[in-house]
mmCIF file of C-alpha atoms in Angstrom:
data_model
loop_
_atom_site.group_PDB
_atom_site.id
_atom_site.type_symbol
_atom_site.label_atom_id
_atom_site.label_comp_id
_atom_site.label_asym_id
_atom_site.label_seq_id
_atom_site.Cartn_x
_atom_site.Cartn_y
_atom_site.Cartn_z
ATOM 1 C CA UNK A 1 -6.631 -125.428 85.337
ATOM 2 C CA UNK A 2 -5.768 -123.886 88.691
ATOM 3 C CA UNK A 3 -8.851 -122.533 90.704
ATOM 4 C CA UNK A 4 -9.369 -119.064 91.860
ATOM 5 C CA UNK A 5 -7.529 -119.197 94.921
ATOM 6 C CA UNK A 6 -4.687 -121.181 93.007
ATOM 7 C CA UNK A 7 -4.822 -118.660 90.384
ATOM 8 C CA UNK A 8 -3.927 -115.893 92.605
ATOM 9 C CA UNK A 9 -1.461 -117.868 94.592
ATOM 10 C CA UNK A 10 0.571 -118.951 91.465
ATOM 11 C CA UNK A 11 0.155 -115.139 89.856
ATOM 12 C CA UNK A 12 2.193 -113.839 93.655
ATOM 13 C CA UNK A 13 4.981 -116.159 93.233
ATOM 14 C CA UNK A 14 4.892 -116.298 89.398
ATOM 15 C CA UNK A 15 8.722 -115.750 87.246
ATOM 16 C CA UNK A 16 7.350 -114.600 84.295
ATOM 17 C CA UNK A 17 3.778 -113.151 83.675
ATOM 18 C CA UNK A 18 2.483 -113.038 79.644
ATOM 19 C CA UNK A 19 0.407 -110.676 78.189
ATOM 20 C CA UNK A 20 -2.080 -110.921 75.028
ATOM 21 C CA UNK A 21 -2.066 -107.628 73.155
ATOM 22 C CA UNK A 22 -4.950 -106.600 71.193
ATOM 23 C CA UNK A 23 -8.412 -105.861 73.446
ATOM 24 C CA UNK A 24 -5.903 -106.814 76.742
ATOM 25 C CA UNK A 25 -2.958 -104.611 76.416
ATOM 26 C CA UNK A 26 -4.742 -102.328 74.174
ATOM 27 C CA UNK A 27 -7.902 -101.342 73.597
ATOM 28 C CA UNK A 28 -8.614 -102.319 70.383
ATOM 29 C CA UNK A 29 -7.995 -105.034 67.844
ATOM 30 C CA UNK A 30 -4.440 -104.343 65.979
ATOM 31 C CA UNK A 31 -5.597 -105.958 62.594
ATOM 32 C CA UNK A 32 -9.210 -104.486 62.547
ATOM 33 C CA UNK A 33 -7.524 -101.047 62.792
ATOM 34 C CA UNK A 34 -5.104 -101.751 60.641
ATOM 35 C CA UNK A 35 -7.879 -102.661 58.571
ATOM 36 C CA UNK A 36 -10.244 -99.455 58.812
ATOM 37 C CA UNK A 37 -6.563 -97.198 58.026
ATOM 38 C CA UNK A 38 -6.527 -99.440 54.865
ATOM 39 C CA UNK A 39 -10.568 -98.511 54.539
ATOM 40 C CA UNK A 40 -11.818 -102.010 54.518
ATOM 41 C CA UNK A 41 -12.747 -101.844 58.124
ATOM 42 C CA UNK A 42 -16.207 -103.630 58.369
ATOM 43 C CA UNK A 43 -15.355 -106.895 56.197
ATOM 44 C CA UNK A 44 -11.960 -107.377 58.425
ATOM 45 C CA UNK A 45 -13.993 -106.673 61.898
ATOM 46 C CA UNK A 46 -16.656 -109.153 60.633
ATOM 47 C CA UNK A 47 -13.662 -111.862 60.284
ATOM 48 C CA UNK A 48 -11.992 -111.224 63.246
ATOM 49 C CA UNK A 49 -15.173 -111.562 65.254
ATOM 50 C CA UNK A 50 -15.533 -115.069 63.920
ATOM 51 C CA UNK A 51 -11.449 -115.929 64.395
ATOM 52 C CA UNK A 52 -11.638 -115.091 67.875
ATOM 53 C CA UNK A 53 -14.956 -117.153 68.373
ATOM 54 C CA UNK A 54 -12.171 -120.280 67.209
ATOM 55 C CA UNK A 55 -14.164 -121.068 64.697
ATOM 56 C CA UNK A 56 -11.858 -120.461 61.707
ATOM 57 C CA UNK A 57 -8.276 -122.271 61.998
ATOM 58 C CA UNK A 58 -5.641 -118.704 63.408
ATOM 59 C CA UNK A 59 -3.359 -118.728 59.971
ATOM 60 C CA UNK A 60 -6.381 -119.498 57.446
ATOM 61 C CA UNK A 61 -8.250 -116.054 59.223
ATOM 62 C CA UNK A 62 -4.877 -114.432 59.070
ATOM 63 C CA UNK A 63 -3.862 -115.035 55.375
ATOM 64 C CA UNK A 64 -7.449 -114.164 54.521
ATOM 65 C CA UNK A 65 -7.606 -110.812 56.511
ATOM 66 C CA UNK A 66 -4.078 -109.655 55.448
ATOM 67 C CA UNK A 67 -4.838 -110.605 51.670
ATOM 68 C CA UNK A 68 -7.669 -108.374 52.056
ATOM 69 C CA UNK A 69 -5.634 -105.570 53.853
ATOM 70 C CA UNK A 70 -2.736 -105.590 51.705
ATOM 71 C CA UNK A 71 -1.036 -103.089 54.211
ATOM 72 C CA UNK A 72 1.841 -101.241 52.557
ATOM 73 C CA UNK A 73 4.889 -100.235 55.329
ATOM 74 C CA UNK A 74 4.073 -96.839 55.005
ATOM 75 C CA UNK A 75 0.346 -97.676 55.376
ATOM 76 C CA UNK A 76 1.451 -99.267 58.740
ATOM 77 C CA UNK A 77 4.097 -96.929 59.815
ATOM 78 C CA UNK A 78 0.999 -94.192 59.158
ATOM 79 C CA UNK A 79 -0.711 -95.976 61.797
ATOM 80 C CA UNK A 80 1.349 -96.237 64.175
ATOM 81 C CA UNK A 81 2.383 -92.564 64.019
ATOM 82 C CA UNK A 82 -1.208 -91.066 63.431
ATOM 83 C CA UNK A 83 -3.445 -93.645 65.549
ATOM 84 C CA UNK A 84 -1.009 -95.021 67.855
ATOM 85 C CA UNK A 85 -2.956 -97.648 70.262
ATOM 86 C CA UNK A 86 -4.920 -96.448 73.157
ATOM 87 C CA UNK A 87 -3.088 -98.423 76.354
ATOM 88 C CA UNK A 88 -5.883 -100.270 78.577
ATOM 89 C CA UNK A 89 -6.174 -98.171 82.032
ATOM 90 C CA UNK A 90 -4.229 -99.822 84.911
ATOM 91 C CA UNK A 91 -1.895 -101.156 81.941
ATOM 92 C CA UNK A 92 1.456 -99.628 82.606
ATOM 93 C CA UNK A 93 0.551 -99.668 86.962
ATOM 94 C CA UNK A 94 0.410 -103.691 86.554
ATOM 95 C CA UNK A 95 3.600 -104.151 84.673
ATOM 96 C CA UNK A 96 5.323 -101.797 86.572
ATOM 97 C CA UNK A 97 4.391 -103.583 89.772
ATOM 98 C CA UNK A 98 5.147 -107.004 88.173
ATOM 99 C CA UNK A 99 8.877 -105.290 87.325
ATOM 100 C CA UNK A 100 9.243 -103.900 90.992
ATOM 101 C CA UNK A 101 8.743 -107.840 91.865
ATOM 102 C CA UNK A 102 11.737 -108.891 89.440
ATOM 103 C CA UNK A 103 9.095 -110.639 87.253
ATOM 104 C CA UNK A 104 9.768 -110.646 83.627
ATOM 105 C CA UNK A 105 6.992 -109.570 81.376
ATOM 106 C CA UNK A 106 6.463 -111.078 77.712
ATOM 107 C CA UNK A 107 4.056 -109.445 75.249
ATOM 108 C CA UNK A 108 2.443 -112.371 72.884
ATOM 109 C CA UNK A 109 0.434 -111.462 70.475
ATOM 110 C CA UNK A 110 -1.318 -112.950 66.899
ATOM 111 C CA UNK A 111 -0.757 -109.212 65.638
ATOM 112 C CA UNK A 112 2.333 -107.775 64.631
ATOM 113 C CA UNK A 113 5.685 -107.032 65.169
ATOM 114 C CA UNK A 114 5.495 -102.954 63.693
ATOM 115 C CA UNK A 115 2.766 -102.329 66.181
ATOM 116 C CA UNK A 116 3.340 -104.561 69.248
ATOM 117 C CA UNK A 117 6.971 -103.434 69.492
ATOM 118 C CA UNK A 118 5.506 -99.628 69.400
ATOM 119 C CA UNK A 119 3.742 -100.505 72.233
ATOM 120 C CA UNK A 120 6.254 -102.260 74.018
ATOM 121 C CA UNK A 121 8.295 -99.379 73.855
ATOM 122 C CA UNK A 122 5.520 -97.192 75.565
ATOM 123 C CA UNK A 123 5.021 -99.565 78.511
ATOM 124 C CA UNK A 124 8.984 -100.272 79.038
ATOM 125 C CA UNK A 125 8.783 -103.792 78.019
ATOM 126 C CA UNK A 126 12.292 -105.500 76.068
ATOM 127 C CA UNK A 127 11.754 -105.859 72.645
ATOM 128 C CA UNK A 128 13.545 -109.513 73.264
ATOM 129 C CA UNK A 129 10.187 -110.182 75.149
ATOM 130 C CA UNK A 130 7.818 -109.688 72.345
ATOM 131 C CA UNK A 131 6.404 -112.756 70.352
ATOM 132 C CA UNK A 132 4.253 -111.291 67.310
ATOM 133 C CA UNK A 133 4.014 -111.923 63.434
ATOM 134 C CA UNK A 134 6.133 -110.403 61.447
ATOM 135 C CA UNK A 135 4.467 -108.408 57.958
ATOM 136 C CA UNK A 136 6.709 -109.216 54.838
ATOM 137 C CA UNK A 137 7.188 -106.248 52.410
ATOM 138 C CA UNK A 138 8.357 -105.719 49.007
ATOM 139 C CA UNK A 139 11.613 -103.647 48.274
ATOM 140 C CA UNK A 140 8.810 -100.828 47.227
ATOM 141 C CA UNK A 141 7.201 -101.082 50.186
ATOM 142 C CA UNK A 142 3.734 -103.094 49.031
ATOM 143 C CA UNK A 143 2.659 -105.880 51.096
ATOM 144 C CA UNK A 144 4.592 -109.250 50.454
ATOM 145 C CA UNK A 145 2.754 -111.760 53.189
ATOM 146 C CA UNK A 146 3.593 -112.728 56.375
ATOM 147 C CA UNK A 147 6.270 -115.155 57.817
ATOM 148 C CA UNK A 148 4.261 -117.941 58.376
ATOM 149 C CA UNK A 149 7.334 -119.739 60.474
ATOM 150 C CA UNK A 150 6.405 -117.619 63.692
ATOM 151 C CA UNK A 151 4.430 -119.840 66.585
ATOM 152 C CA UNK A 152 2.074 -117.007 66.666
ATOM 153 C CA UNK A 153 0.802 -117.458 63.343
ATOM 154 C CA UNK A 154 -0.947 -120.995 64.335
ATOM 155 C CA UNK A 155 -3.172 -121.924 66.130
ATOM 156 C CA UNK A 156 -2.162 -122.856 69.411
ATOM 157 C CA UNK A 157 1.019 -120.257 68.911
ATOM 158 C CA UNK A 158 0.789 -118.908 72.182
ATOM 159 C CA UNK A 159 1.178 -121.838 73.987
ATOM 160 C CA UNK A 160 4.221 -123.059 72.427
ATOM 161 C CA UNK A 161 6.084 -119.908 73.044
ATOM 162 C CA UNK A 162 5.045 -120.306 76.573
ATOM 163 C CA UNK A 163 6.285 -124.062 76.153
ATOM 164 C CA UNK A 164 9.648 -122.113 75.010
ATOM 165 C CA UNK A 165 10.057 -119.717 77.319
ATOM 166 C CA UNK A 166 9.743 -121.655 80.053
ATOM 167 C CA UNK A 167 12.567 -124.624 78.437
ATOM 168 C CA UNK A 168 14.943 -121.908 77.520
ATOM 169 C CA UNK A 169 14.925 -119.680 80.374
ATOM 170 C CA UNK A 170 14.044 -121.694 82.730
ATOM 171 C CA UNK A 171 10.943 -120.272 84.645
ATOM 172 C CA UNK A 172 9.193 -122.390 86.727
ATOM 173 C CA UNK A 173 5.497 -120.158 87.026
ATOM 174 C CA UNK A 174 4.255 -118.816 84.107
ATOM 175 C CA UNK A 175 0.968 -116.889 84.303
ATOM 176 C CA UNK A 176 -0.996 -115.680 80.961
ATOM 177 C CA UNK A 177 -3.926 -112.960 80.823
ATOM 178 C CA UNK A 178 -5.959 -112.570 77.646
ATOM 179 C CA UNK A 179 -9.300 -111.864 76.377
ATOM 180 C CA UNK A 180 -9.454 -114.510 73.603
ATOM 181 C CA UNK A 181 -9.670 -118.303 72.773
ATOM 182 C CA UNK A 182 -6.103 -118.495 72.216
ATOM 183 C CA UNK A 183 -5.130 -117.220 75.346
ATOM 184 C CA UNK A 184 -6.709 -119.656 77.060
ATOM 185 C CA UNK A 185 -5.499 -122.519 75.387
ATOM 186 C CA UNK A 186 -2.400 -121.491 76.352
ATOM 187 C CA UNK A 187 -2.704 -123.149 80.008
ATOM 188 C CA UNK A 188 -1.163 -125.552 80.315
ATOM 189 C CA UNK A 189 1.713 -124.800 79.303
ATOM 190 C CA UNK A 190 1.154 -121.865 81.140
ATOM 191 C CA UNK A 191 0.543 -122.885 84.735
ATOM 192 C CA UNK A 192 -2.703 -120.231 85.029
ATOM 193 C CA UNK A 193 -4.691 -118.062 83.202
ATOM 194 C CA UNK A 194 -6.232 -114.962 84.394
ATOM 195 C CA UNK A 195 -9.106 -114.108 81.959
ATOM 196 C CA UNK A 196 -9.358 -110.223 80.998
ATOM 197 C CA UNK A 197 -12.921 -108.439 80.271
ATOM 198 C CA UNK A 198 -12.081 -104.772 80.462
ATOM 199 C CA UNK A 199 -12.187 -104.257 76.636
ATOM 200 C CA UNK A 200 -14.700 -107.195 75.162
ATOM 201 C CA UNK A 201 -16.403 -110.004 77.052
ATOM 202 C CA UNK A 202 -15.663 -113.092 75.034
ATOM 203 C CA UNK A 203 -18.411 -115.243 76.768
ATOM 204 C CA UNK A 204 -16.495 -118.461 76.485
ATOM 205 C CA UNK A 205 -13.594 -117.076 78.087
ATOM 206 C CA UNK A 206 -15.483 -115.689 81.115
ATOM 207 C CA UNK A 207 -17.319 -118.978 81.629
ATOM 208 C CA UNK A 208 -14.109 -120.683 81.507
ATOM 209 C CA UNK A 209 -11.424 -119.291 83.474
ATOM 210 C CA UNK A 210 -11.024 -119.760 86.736
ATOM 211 C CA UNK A 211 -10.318 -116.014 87.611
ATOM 212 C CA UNK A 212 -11.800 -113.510 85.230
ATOM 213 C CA UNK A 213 -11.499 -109.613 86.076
ATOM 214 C CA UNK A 214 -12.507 -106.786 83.956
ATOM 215 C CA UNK A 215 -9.935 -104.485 85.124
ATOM 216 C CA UNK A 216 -5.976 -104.182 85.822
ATOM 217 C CA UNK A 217 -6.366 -102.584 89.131
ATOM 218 C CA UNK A 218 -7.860 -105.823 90.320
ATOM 219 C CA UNK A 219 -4.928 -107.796 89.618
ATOM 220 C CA UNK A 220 -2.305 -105.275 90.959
ATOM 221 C CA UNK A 221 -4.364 -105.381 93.957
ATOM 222 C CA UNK A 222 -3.577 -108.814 94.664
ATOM 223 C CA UNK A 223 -0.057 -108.089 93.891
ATOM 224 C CA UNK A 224 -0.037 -105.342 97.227
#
């Protein structure tokens, strides 16, 4: 993994820059909201905690969670219109900046598709740019499962979209920023990883990545 200095070099001349969502883009963790709308907050939170610590396999945590859950689409469309996510501060500054530079900016997250593309919308971002999971629904509108054919919904998702992106469009330097595990992992493919603290200090994370901030404005400041 690149160093600091590397890090910072490849972020200036990076094509495409990739974003985790929940506790980097947002402030909060999609699913364990999700979960406290759906009033079974605490047992969710207590399994994402231990999902983002890697120590349960991404889809086994998922299934379990959501099966749990058992969001209805009105349930989530509630959600989105009553609670709709608090953006991290310095968010939409950063990707504008990253736009002014022609880079393209990807949202990819282990949430979902309802909410991240709510939130894309907010912070200007092409829906064709958002990788998520995608919730499964009855013709009533009851939960129905997930599609468990999206990379995101493995372990090791992240990096494969990366591993994607850069094959089918072409880019050459590909930067991720996350808070989690699976961000991480993602580099390599992804050429460097800035690690993000603003929301939740994952300790592992911090000790790992070459370049950890715990704010936005310190990453648009090496964009000036």
């Amino acid at each position: 993994m690149a160093t600091a200095v590397e890090t910072k070099a490849i972020l200036r001349s990076a094509d495409a820059v990739c974003f985790d969502v929940d506790s980097t883009i947002i402030k909060e963790e999609g699913i364990d909201e999700l979960a406290k709308f759906c009033g079974v907050g605490d047992v969710v939170a207590e399994m994402t905690h231990n999902a983002m610590g890697g120590t349960i396999p991404f889809k086994k945590a998922l299934t379990e969670r959501l099966a749990i859950i058992q969001p209805s689409r009105d349930q989530v469309n509630k959600l989105i219109n009553d609670h709709p996510p608090c953006l991290t501060d310095g968010m939409m500054n950063l990707v504008d900046r990253l736009q002014q530079r022609n880079v393209q900016v990807f949202l990819i997250s282990g949430g979902f598709h309802v909410i991240v593309d709510s939130i894309a919308a907010r912070i200007n971002i092409p829906l064709t740019n958002v990788y998520a999971n995608k919730l499964k629904f009855h013709m009533n509108g009851d939960y129905a499962g997930f599609d468990e054919t999206q990379p995101t919904a493995e372990s090791g998702g992240k990096g494969r979209v990366i591993s994607l992106l850069k094959k089918e469009r072409g880019f050459k330097k590909v930067v991720m920023i996350g808070d989690g595990i699976t961000d991480l992992e993602a580099c390599p493919p992804a050429d460097a990883f800035i690690g993000f603290g603003g929301n939740v200090v994952r300790q592992q994370v911090k000790e790992k990545a070459k370049w950890f901030v715990t704010s936005f404005q310190e990453i648009t400041a090496e964009l000036e």
